[in-house]
């Protein structure tokens, strides 16, 4: 699905899909409808549909119904309803399986006893076999007939067609032999055993699939239910849903933060491991942000709500993880193309098997058994589950480690990164610049700071914040005729004086004394000029993050080329690059030119961009993979493919490692799913597998693929 396309995206819960052929057929049906563009996920039981403005949700639900499935729009209560529905269905399926097993055991038991006895004396009376097998075939197995009819009516085939066709052939042949009293072997045990084993496989698969969604369910359970807010001078307990932006709330020691907020009073340490994966609590004081569902481990905090309901960081994580788990990786396209034609091909192979054995002179019973084995073993479930289950586990594991993946395609591309472009401020550095030197020329230092802060008041730029923080106790005058030059500086009139503050080159002070010495120390220097005359220099330093050098070394060890992009001057850029261990950088790049620099680097392989500021958003969007540092701006996060909540550059290395682990698991799953069918169908056609063994193998193939995906839960980020 093209994210740049128009229209709106709506997510639907889909009921009734049983295998990859179902999801492939439904996706084809929806994409044939006017004004719809859909992707369908078998493992998540979801369809994400981009709708034109002229198309409503009811049209999607109707199209899904015509294809033989049921759809409903995903809303806040969908997950709870699905849990209840799945629990009820699981219990019903378990009861049906137990009944089927009780009826099937005598049939399989007498077959085993016959092998042991070496004659037919252990065989049950055929009328009794018919009585035991018929309820299994048509009562317990009715779900397969129902699913097969809906699939055929919708213009395709699925697993239900294969099971219904294969077991019906075995039961029908055996029933005719029994009623007519013919001297032929009967296959009641084969049909009953296949249905029972398929039901067992579905039960085990359902349990395993439930574990793939544990990460998002765990996030949902983290959301607090109650909050203590200030009302008319009193603290009262209210439901979290009642909080509004601007409300004042209290978080006592040991309590969870109810919503996103800004600390007004108090000091404490907050455990943010559920968001960032970091085990150490983070110090919080006035002016710091707190996030919903994090745990206060120290003193009381008085906060103002800034994000409530769907606007909290946790809600955004849940939403993004859900979208990623419902998306489709490009590597799955081959499996989808095969699944779309799989059932007709298998039915053809089964007919050829039947005809071939009959032409070879084999008894009809033997030819029929081999054809049934082909139909039963060829179920495409494992093929359909190979990719989405790994994506669900991988993205869920990433979320618990503070790595949010927007979609499966981004996760797949991250594996192939060859070049990483890094922003400097807030990415390599801590993003908290501080004024280190005030060099006045004809003015006092306090006056210089006062004038500079007056020009910068209201700005959100990190350098402006550093100047304003240093001049916090100064009464700032108003600015007239204010002009901002992005990437260069600001200008205006303060107390009747015409001032310009910004990069020394732009301000006309490039050759002033002391400038080079300050820049050589890795400091960013801004010059304050009045009518062309230098008033002074202000040096600002943003310390390198303690983990940046280690992160750069790890990325370089993967063979990835690292390039630092910064709007800072070459001297400061060189000093920071040297501290970080980066040999290549581009300095003096304006915000609008970062995207062009990323595009230029694409000639050297797949390019990723890592940034945190609003000015990085175009470059993040231009890169094949965009990483947003989670503490950065909303614009950067919106433009990125992956969001690193913990703001540590090592998380980029973790994200690439997670991508490689997930893609490795997907390829492993697809390999075994393909090999299973490539080997299983010929073996069944050649008579080496009877229908019972084929049914058991088919049932276990899906379980093995899902269980293999669950092994991704062992993945751990850097340092854990």
XYZ file of C-alpha atoms in Angstrom:
720
model
C 0.000 0.000 0.000
C 1.400 3.337 -0.969
C 1.474 5.607 2.106
C 1.578 8.663 -0.065
C -1.711 7.825 -1.752
C -4.841 9.828 -1.022
C -7.897 8.733 0.892
C -8.145 7.320 4.378
C -6.886 4.041 5.799
C -9.334 1.893 7.762
C -8.457 -1.304 9.603
C -10.915 -4.200 9.636
C -11.001 -7.339 11.766
C -11.556 -10.379 9.535
C -13.164 -13.628 10.678
C -13.272 -16.902 8.763
C -9.813 -17.072 7.159
C -8.209 -20.500 7.509
C -5.084 -20.410 5.348
C -2.888 -18.356 3.037
C -5.182 -19.011 0.078
C -8.004 -17.319 2.018
C -6.037 -14.149 2.715
C -4.658 -14.028 -0.840
C -8.140 -14.441 -2.341
C -9.686 -11.826 -0.044
C -6.917 -9.357 -0.864
C -7.508 -9.915 -4.583
C -11.277 -9.452 -4.144
C -10.867 -6.167 -2.261
C -8.287 -4.770 -4.666
C -10.670 -5.426 -7.566
C -13.255 -3.124 -5.971
C -13.363 0.477 -7.137
C -11.826 2.911 -4.650
C -10.174 0.239 -2.472
C -6.532 -0.710 -1.963
C -6.016 -3.480 0.584
C -3.485 -5.683 2.324
C -4.720 -8.712 4.276
C -2.795 -10.340 7.125
C -3.659 -13.946 7.964
C -1.837 -14.138 11.298
C -3.239 -10.856 12.636
C -6.684 -11.505 11.070
C -6.706 -7.925 9.823
C -7.259 -6.067 6.573
C -5.928 -2.530 6.119
C -7.858 -0.808 3.343
C -7.187 2.579 1.812
C -10.549 4.009 0.766
C -11.356 6.832 -1.602
C -13.543 9.547 -0.107
C -16.490 8.250 -2.114
C -16.271 4.718 -0.615
C -17.621 3.863 2.828
C -16.711 1.134 5.321
C -19.994 -0.667 4.583
C -18.806 -1.330 1.029
C -15.734 -3.135 2.387
C -17.804 -5.203 4.817
C -20.172 -6.184 1.992
C -17.289 -7.145 -0.324
C -15.714 -9.256 2.426
C -19.064 -10.985 3.031
C -19.432 -11.813 -0.668
C -15.976 -13.404 -0.522
C -17.177 -15.697 2.270
C -15.745 -13.947 5.333
C -16.917 -11.489 7.990
C -15.479 -8.026 8.634
C -15.885 -5.308 11.239
C -14.165 -1.949 11.675
C -11.452 -2.059 14.323
C -12.247 0.246 17.238
C -11.285 0.629 20.899
C -13.333 -2.409 21.909
C -12.276 -4.708 19.073
C -9.425 -6.415 20.914
C -11.576 -7.190 23.949
C -14.359 -8.581 21.737
C -11.869 -10.632 19.752
C -10.356 -12.089 22.921
C -13.817 -13.161 24.072
C -14.725 -14.536 20.638
C -11.461 -16.432 20.284
C -11.770 -17.848 23.801
C -15.307 -19.066 23.051
C -14.265 -20.482 19.682
C -11.225 -22.162 21.215
C -13.349 -23.855 23.874
C -15.874 -24.977 21.236
C -13.087 -26.290 18.997
C -11.541 -28.146 21.923
C -14.863 -29.843 22.688
C -15.266 -30.840 19.043
C -11.718 -32.160 18.951
C -12.290 -34.278 22.070
C -15.466 -35.745 20.590
C -13.672 -36.418 17.306
C -10.772 -38.027 19.145
C -13.094 -40.310 21.127
C -14.806 -41.458 17.915
C -11.539 -41.758 15.954
C -9.411 -43.675 18.473
C -11.277 -47.006 17.913
C -10.861 -46.625 14.142
C -7.131 -45.922 14.322
C -6.698 -48.498 17.104
C -8.200 -51.300 15.045
C -5.946 -50.346 12.121
C -2.857 -50.578 14.347
C -4.107 -53.868 15.789
C -4.530 -55.225 12.254
C -0.880 -54.431 11.509
C 0.135 -56.255 14.669
C -2.072 -59.291 14.065
C -1.116 -59.614 10.434
C -4.675 -60.513 9.398
C -8.119 -58.931 9.328
C -9.449 -60.416 12.597
C -8.807 -57.183 14.499
C -10.942 -55.151 12.091
C -14.096 -53.621 13.554
C -17.394 -54.422 11.847
C -17.719 -52.106 8.911
C -21.158 -50.844 9.951
C -19.576 -49.802 13.279
C -16.759 -48.026 11.435
C -19.370 -46.215 9.338
C -21.243 -45.216 12.495
C -18.076 -43.871 14.148
C -16.711 -42.066 11.093
C -19.905 -40.386 9.870
C -20.335 -37.927 12.805
C -16.656 -36.991 12.526
C -16.997 -36.440 8.798
C -20.213 -34.434 8.659
C -20.787 -33.020 12.145
C -17.327 -32.351 13.490
C -16.011 -31.731 9.974
C -18.861 -29.482 8.886
C -16.622 -26.408 9.289
C -14.514 -27.644 6.372
C -17.528 -28.010 4.080
C -18.791 -24.587 5.085
C -15.393 -22.978 4.493
C -14.943 -24.818 1.198
C -18.349 -23.698 -0.110
C -17.660 -20.066 0.799
C -14.259 -20.217 -0.883
C -15.624 -21.766 -4.089
C -18.554 -19.331 -4.119
C -16.015 -16.505 -3.815
C -14.137 -17.790 -6.852
C -11.174 -19.509 -5.206
C -9.971 -22.395 -3.093
C -8.423 -22.818 0.339
C -7.352 -25.398 2.880
C -10.978 -26.301 3.594
C -11.444 -27.340 -0.039
C -8.480 -29.711 0.195
C -9.563 -31.261 3.507
C -13.237 -31.545 2.547
C -12.435 -33.023 -0.860
C -9.844 -35.493 0.423
C -11.790 -36.800 3.414
C -15.070 -36.939 1.453
C -13.401 -39.133 -1.173
C -12.132 -41.481 1.546
C -15.475 -41.608 3.365
C -17.569 -41.918 0.161
C -15.506 -44.771 -1.220
C -15.614 -46.595 2.126
C -19.363 -46.036 2.511
C -20.077 -47.505 -0.937
C -17.893 -50.546 -0.171
C -19.698 -51.052 3.168
C -23.262 -50.640 1.850
C -22.685 -52.875 -1.173
C -20.658 -55.441 0.778
C -17.718 -55.286 -1.634
C -14.446 -57.051 -0.964
C -12.339 -53.875 -0.730
C -10.334 -52.177 2.013
C -12.124 -49.206 3.635
C -10.583 -45.868 4.686
C -12.954 -44.651 7.394
C -9.999 -44.310 9.780
C -8.106 -42.149 7.262
C -10.845 -39.537 6.828
C -11.677 -39.399 10.548
C -8.017 -39.251 11.576
C -7.260 -36.439 9.096
C -10.145 -34.304 10.403
C -9.149 -34.976 14.014
C -5.491 -34.194 13.376
C -6.332 -31.000 11.465
C -8.484 -29.886 14.401
C -5.597 -30.655 16.780
C -3.239 -28.662 14.584
C -5.657 -25.722 14.541
C -5.904 -25.802 18.341
C -2.127 -25.824 18.762
C -1.765 -23.133 16.083
C -4.343 -20.918 17.818
C -2.474 -21.197 21.114
C 0.848 -20.405 19.472
C -0.583 -17.477 17.485
C -1.976 -16.004 20.695
C 1.591 -15.760 21.993
C 2.684 -13.780 18.906
C 0.376 -10.932 19.965
C 1.559 -10.902 23.594
C 3.700 -7.777 23.135
C 0.843 -5.506 22.130
C -1.487 -7.061 24.703
C 1.128 -6.385 27.387
C 1.316 -2.740 26.289
C -2.464 -2.407 26.492
C -2.481 -3.876 29.998
C 0.042 -1.230 31.106
C -2.438 1.620 30.707
C -3.479 2.958 34.159
C -7.182 3.170 34.967
C -7.258 5.887 37.670
C -5.610 9.292 38.161
C -5.353 11.748 41.065
C -6.118 15.254 39.765
C -6.442 18.702 41.289
C -10.005 20.069 41.383
C -10.835 23.313 43.205
C -7.868 22.970 45.529
C -8.532 19.293 46.351
C -7.049 16.059 45.021
C -9.685 13.652 43.711
C -9.552 10.214 42.077
C -11.023 10.073 38.572
C -10.945 7.673 35.641
C -8.002 8.304 33.327
C -10.451 8.692 30.431
C -11.787 11.869 32.074
C -8.448 13.728 32.003
C -8.099 16.657 29.612
C -4.953 18.469 28.406
C -4.002 21.076 30.986
C -5.325 19.144 33.990
C -2.986 19.036 36.992
C -2.317 15.533 38.309
C -0.243 14.017 41.093
C 1.920 10.894 40.867
C 2.844 9.535 44.274
C 5.780 7.187 44.943
C 5.080 3.708 43.577
C 2.260 4.879 41.279
C 2.099 4.831 37.506
C 1.951 8.034 35.514
C -1.646 8.175 34.176
C -1.069 10.300 31.029
C 1.759 12.155 29.310
C 2.658 15.334 31.144
C 5.169 17.989 32.143
C 6.563 18.055 35.678
C 5.630 21.271 37.520
C 6.916 20.490 41.014
C 8.825 17.721 42.750
C 11.787 15.508 42.012
C 11.903 11.761 41.530
C 13.179 8.927 39.394
C 10.824 7.260 36.920
C 11.171 3.734 35.573
C 10.673 4.026 31.793
C 11.782 0.480 30.935
C 8.418 -0.360 29.367
C 8.955 2.442 26.830
C 12.689 2.470 26.273
C 13.976 -0.932 27.381
C 16.418 0.817 29.732
C 16.511 -0.761 33.176
C 17.778 2.300 35.102
C 15.150 4.833 36.310
C 15.404 8.338 34.833
C 15.676 11.436 37.049
C 12.722 13.825 36.731
C 12.379 17.417 37.935
C 10.437 20.555 37.008
C 10.350 20.994 33.226
C 10.900 17.304 32.387
C 8.431 15.154 30.460
C 6.740 12.091 31.935
C 4.885 9.429 29.999
C 1.774 7.357 30.612
C 2.263 3.928 32.254
C 5.823 4.638 33.467
C 6.388 4.002 37.183
C 7.364 6.628 39.738
C 10.008 5.074 41.999
C 10.885 8.092 44.193
C 9.245 11.295 45.385
C 5.864 12.775 44.474
C 5.509 14.637 41.181
C 2.969 17.337 40.381
C 2.413 17.469 36.632
C 0.332 19.098 33.921
C -1.311 16.784 31.376
C -0.028 17.325 27.837
C -1.206 14.160 26.089
C -4.328 12.160 26.986
C -6.305 9.330 25.417
C -5.041 8.488 21.943
C -2.465 11.301 22.141
C -0.191 9.643 24.717
C 3.126 8.140 23.692
C 1.915 4.718 24.872
C -1.220 4.957 22.717
C 0.974 5.905 19.773
C 3.201 2.891 20.416
C 0.200 0.545 20.567
C -1.160 2.056 17.362
C 2.182 1.833 15.546
C 2.872 -1.735 16.690
C -0.614 -2.773 15.580
C -0.098 -1.186 12.159
C 3.318 -2.829 11.769
C 1.978 -6.244 12.755
C -0.808 -5.879 10.215
C 1.492 -4.786 7.377
C 3.056 -7.012 4.762
C 6.766 -7.429 3.999
C 7.873 -7.502 0.341
C 9.470 -10.906 0.963
C 5.955 -12.306 1.359
C 4.937 -11.500 -2.222
C 6.280 -14.763 -3.624
C 4.350 -16.754 -1.016
C 1.194 -14.781 -1.847
C 1.530 -15.465 -5.569
C 1.977 -19.175 -4.916
C -0.923 -19.322 -2.438
C -3.261 -17.689 -4.973
C -2.897 -20.628 -7.405
C -1.992 -23.331 -4.909
C -5.340 -25.093 -4.413
C -6.212 -25.524 -8.121
C -2.697 -26.853 -8.775
C -2.939 -29.328 -5.893
C -6.353 -30.553 -7.044
C -4.878 -31.127 -10.504
C -1.936 -33.059 -9.014
C -4.365 -35.186 -6.980
C -6.389 -36.057 -10.108
C -3.194 -36.900 -11.996
C -2.108 -39.071 -9.048
C -5.400 -40.950 -9.110
C -5.263 -41.418 -12.879
C -1.576 -42.345 -12.877
C -1.955 -45.106 -10.276
C -5.020 -46.506 -12.064
C -3.166 -46.540 -15.394
C -0.264 -48.287 -13.660
C -2.655 -51.080 -12.721
C -3.002 -50.278 -9.024
C -6.279 -51.066 -7.231
C -8.710 -48.180 -7.089
C -8.492 -48.113 -3.281
C -4.718 -47.590 -3.394
C -4.976 -44.923 -6.100
C -7.650 -43.128 -4.104
C -5.591 -43.232 -0.889
C -2.605 -41.654 -2.624
C -4.761 -38.926 -4.167
C -6.303 -38.200 -0.761
C -2.813 -38.000 0.791
C -1.826 -35.389 -1.844
C -4.876 -33.281 -1.034
C -4.343 -33.494 2.713
C -0.606 -32.846 2.912
C -0.713 -29.862 0.555
C -2.393 -27.413 2.951
C -0.803 -23.968 2.424
C -1.215 -22.844 6.059
C 2.493 -22.934 6.853
C 3.219 -20.831 3.769
C 0.729 -18.172 4.852
C 1.931 -18.025 8.459
C 5.674 -17.951 7.748
C 6.031 -14.186 7.290
C 3.259 -12.535 9.375
C 3.979 -14.498 12.552
C 7.665 -13.531 12.424
C 6.707 -9.885 11.766
C 4.288 -9.917 14.717
C 6.860 -11.327 17.132
C 9.726 -9.182 15.784
C 7.866 -5.871 15.924
C 6.449 -6.727 19.337
C 9.898 -7.566 20.662
C 11.221 -4.328 19.184
C 8.482 -2.299 20.889
C 9.445 -3.734 24.271
C 13.026 -2.618 23.580
C 12.061 0.934 22.576
C 12.201 0.337 18.802
C 8.950 1.183 17.005
C 8.589 -0.094 13.450
C 6.095 1.727 11.221
C 5.645 -1.165 8.781
C 7.118 -4.514 7.773
C 8.643 -3.084 4.591
C 10.804 -0.688 6.629
C 11.925 -3.564 8.847
C 12.955 -5.532 5.767
C 14.855 -2.597 4.217
C 16.784 -1.945 7.452
C 18.608 -5.223 6.943
C 20.213 -3.885 3.726
C 21.455 -0.491 4.954
C 24.803 0.419 3.399
C 25.096 4.119 4.350
C 23.828 5.967 7.420
C 23.574 9.764 7.452
C 23.617 11.103 11.014
C 22.348 14.423 12.243
C 24.693 15.944 14.856
C 22.657 17.917 17.378
C 20.387 15.704 19.465
C 21.472 12.558 17.653
C 25.220 12.195 18.111
C 25.169 14.816 20.864
C 22.925 15.015 23.917
C 20.816 17.758 22.368
C 21.152 20.003 25.428
C 23.599 22.728 24.360
C 24.952 25.039 27.065
C 26.659 28.412 26.814
C 30.329 27.912 27.691
C 31.946 31.211 26.667
C 30.736 34.816 26.326
C 33.378 36.941 24.582
C 32.206 40.580 24.582
C 33.772 43.261 22.402
C 32.773 46.713 23.617
C 29.812 45.445 25.642
C 29.565 43.712 29.011
C 28.871 39.995 28.972
C 25.466 40.485 30.619
C 24.437 43.057 28.002
C 25.586 40.769 25.202
C 23.504 37.896 26.603
C 20.509 40.166 27.152
C 20.495 41.356 23.558
C 21.059 37.860 22.167
C 18.313 36.364 24.346
C 15.916 39.115 23.281
C 16.405 38.126 19.652
C 15.971 34.413 20.432
C 12.936 34.622 22.733
C 10.202 32.248 21.609
C 12.537 30.138 19.485
C 12.634 26.344 19.911
C 16.077 25.923 18.351
C 18.528 24.114 20.707
C 21.091 26.942 20.458
C 18.415 29.532 21.210
C 17.323 27.522 24.247
C 20.906 27.486 25.529
C 21.150 31.288 25.297
C 17.727 31.789 26.887
C 18.591 29.366 29.686
C 21.765 31.328 30.491
C 19.824 34.617 30.482
C 16.817 33.268 32.405
C 16.990 35.944 35.124
C 17.256 38.831 32.656
C 14.299 41.065 31.840
C 14.112 40.737 28.048
C 13.089 43.718 25.909
C 10.745 43.412 22.942
C 11.988 42.856 19.391
C 10.840 44.883 16.380
C 11.183 44.029 12.676
C 12.164 40.455 13.508
C 13.576 38.348 10.652
C 14.552 34.644 10.784
C 16.980 33.170 8.263
C 16.713 29.365 8.617
C 20.098 27.773 8.975
C 21.820 31.134 9.429
C 20.396 33.154 12.330
C 17.993 35.930 13.305
C 17.869 39.706 13.032
C 15.774 42.512 14.508
C 15.705 45.756 16.436
C 16.172 45.686 20.228
C 16.031 48.972 22.188
C 16.336 50.768 18.844
C 19.515 48.913 17.932
C 19.663 46.986 14.627
C 21.124 43.576 15.517
C 22.018 40.372 13.773
C 22.742 37.095 15.635
C 23.869 33.898 13.928
C 26.700 32.078 12.274
C 29.840 34.242 12.045
C 29.904 33.897 8.251
C 26.314 35.100 7.880
C 26.761 37.861 10.462
C 29.919 39.127 8.742
C 32.329 38.186 11.544
C 34.090 35.187 10.027
C 37.584 36.498 10.631
C 37.217 37.884 14.151
C 39.904 37.050 16.746
C 39.359 33.985 18.943
C 36.715 32.430 16.674
C 38.866 29.601 15.311
C 40.161 28.665 18.764
C 36.622 28.240 20.097
C 35.500 26.236 17.059
C 38.556 23.972 17.308
C 37.283 22.900 20.735
C 34.116 21.535 19.127
C 31.996 24.493 20.181
C 29.352 26.189 18.083
C 29.932 29.936 17.963
C 27.336 32.601 17.168
C 28.202 36.235 16.602
C 26.182 39.305 17.634
C 26.649 42.208 15.227
C 25.250 45.746 15.263
C 25.216 47.548 11.944
C 28.205 45.521 10.759
C 30.208 45.967 13.971
C 30.955 42.923 16.129
C 29.566 43.143 19.677
C 30.806 39.737 20.765
C 30.797 35.970 20.438
C 28.811 33.348 22.317
C 30.219 29.813 22.337
C 27.836 26.917 22.883
C 28.807 23.294 23.419
C 26.645 20.229 23.046
C 28.427 17.251 24.582
C 28.668 13.986 22.677
C 26.316 11.319 24.036
C 28.325 8.837 26.137
C 27.143 5.956 23.921
C 27.625 7.612 20.505
C 31.214 6.503 19.925
C 30.364 2.895 20.814
C 27.294 3.031 18.539
C 29.326 4.363 15.599
C 31.938 1.655 16.117
C 29.258 -1.074 16.129
C 27.678 0.243 12.941
C 31.031 0.504 11.197
C 31.792 -3.072 12.269
C 28.719 -4.102 10.225
C 30.375 -2.570 7.167
C 28.091 0.462 7.154
C 29.463 3.792 5.950
C 28.747 6.627 8.425
C 28.360 10.232 7.258
C 27.581 13.111 9.645
C 25.393 15.925 8.286
C 25.297 19.212 10.181
C 24.558 22.852 9.643
C 27.477 23.707 11.926
C 30.792 25.116 10.695
C 33.542 22.763 9.456
C 35.791 23.272 12.501
C 33.099 22.328 15.037
C 31.880 19.493 12.820
C 35.425 18.116 12.528
C 35.879 18.172 16.309
C 32.588 16.324 16.990
C 33.241 13.832 14.177
C 36.670 13.066 15.611
C 35.208 12.508 19.086
C 32.585 10.143 17.642
C 35.042 8.245 15.459
C 33.423 9.388 12.203
C 35.774 9.948 9.295
C 33.324 11.571 6.898
C 31.125 14.610 7.499
C 29.410 17.413 5.646
C 29.201 20.748 7.416
C 27.307 23.967 6.770
C 24.318 22.122 5.296
C 21.081 24.089 5.471
C 17.949 22.226 6.625
C 16.511 22.194 3.122
C 19.718 20.696 1.723
C 19.913 17.684 4.047
C 17.393 15.789 1.919
C 19.477 16.520 -1.190
C 22.578 15.191 0.585
C 20.708 11.978 1.447
C 19.584 11.572 -2.172
C 23.169 12.067 -3.343
C 24.394 9.308 -1.015
C 21.923 6.825 -2.539
C 24.401 6.108 -5.302
C 26.465 4.158 -2.743
C 23.764 1.731 -1.573
C 20.645 1.796 0.565
C 20.724 4.968 2.681
C 19.303 5.504 6.171
C 18.943 8.846 7.935
C 18.985 9.324 11.701
C 17.653 12.605 13.097
C 15.554 14.162 15.822
C 14.558 17.680 14.797
C 11.817 19.167 12.656
C 14.502 20.249 10.199
C 15.452 16.567 9.758
C 11.961 15.544 8.586
C 12.616 16.080 4.825
C 15.849 14.065 5.022
C 14.131 11.293 6.995
C 11.428 11.109 4.341
C 14.005 11.120 1.516
C 15.992 8.222 2.975
C 15.079 4.612 2.200
C 14.995 4.045 5.971
C 14.413 6.902 8.408
C 15.249 6.606 12.111
C 13.755 9.215 14.457
C 15.229 9.670 17.910
C 12.137 9.368 20.100
C 12.840 12.422 22.218
C 12.756 14.513 19.050
C 9.997 16.405 17.298
C 6.633 15.039 16.178
C 7.490 15.963 12.583
C 10.631 13.826 12.678
C 8.790 10.858 14.185
C 5.975 11.179 11.629
C 8.451 11.183 8.725
C 10.528 8.255 10.013
C 10.136 4.533 9.357
C 11.496 3.531 12.760
C 11.315 5.480 16.011
C 13.954 4.945 18.710
C 12.249 5.924 21.929
C 15.236 5.746 24.220
C 17.189 8.384 22.291
C 20.364 6.310 22.247
C 22.215 5.907 18.953
C 22.984 2.294 19.869
C 19.311 1.635 19.223
C 20.040 2.066 15.482
C 22.402 -0.887 15.698
C 19.753 -2.771 17.701
C 17.110 -2.007 15.064
C 19.345 -3.311 12.275
C 20.097 -6.404 14.331
C 16.359 -6.928 14.944
C 15.711 -6.514 11.215
C 18.308 -9.124 10.352
C 17.023 -11.540 13.004
C 13.427 -11.147 11.802
C 14.286 -11.519 8.107
C 16.467 -14.517 8.912
C 13.505 -16.100 10.680
C 11.131 -15.274 7.801
C 13.465 -16.865 5.250
C 13.878 -19.894 7.488
C 10.103 -20.239 7.837
C 9.500 -19.820 4.101
C 12.231 -22.323 3.284
C 10.721 -25.001 5.498
C 7.190 -24.214 4.300
C 8.263 -24.528 0.663
C 10.390 -27.613 1.285
C 7.529 -29.216 3.207
C 5.220 -28.952 0.198
C 7.906 -29.572 -2.416
C 8.858 -32.857 -0.720
C 5.494 -33.797 0.791
C 3.360 -33.655 -2.358
C 5.642 -35.928 -4.477
C 6.008 -38.398 -1.580
C 2.236 -38.564 -1.210
C 1.722 -38.900 -4.975
C 4.257 -41.750 -5.142
C 2.460 -43.623 -2.380
C 4.996 -43.193 0.432
C 2.527 -41.376 2.722
C -0.880 -42.636 3.715
C -3.626 -40.042 4.426
C -3.300 -40.341 8.223
C 0.422 -39.586 8.236
C -0.161 -36.800 5.696
C -2.806 -35.266 7.962
C -0.485 -35.357 10.960
C 2.366 -33.800 8.959
C 0.106 -31.063 7.598
C -1.192 -30.207 11.062
C 2.271 -29.991 12.558
C 3.747 -27.907 9.737
C 1.735 -24.823 10.719
C 2.489 -25.326 14.397
C 6.213 -25.642 13.686
C 6.292 -22.391 11.676
C 4.514 -20.411 14.405
C 6.698 -21.980 17.116
C 9.795 -21.103 15.087
C 8.662 -17.467 14.921
C 8.187 -17.410 18.679
C 11.905 -18.085 19.076
C 12.413 -14.425 18.091
C 11.395 -13.599 21.646
C 14.929 -14.584 22.609
C 16.300 -11.531 20.768
C 17.861 -8.958 23.090
C 19.033 -5.390 22.366
C 22.588 -4.103 22.872
C 23.852 -4.540 26.424
C 20.968 -6.722 27.678
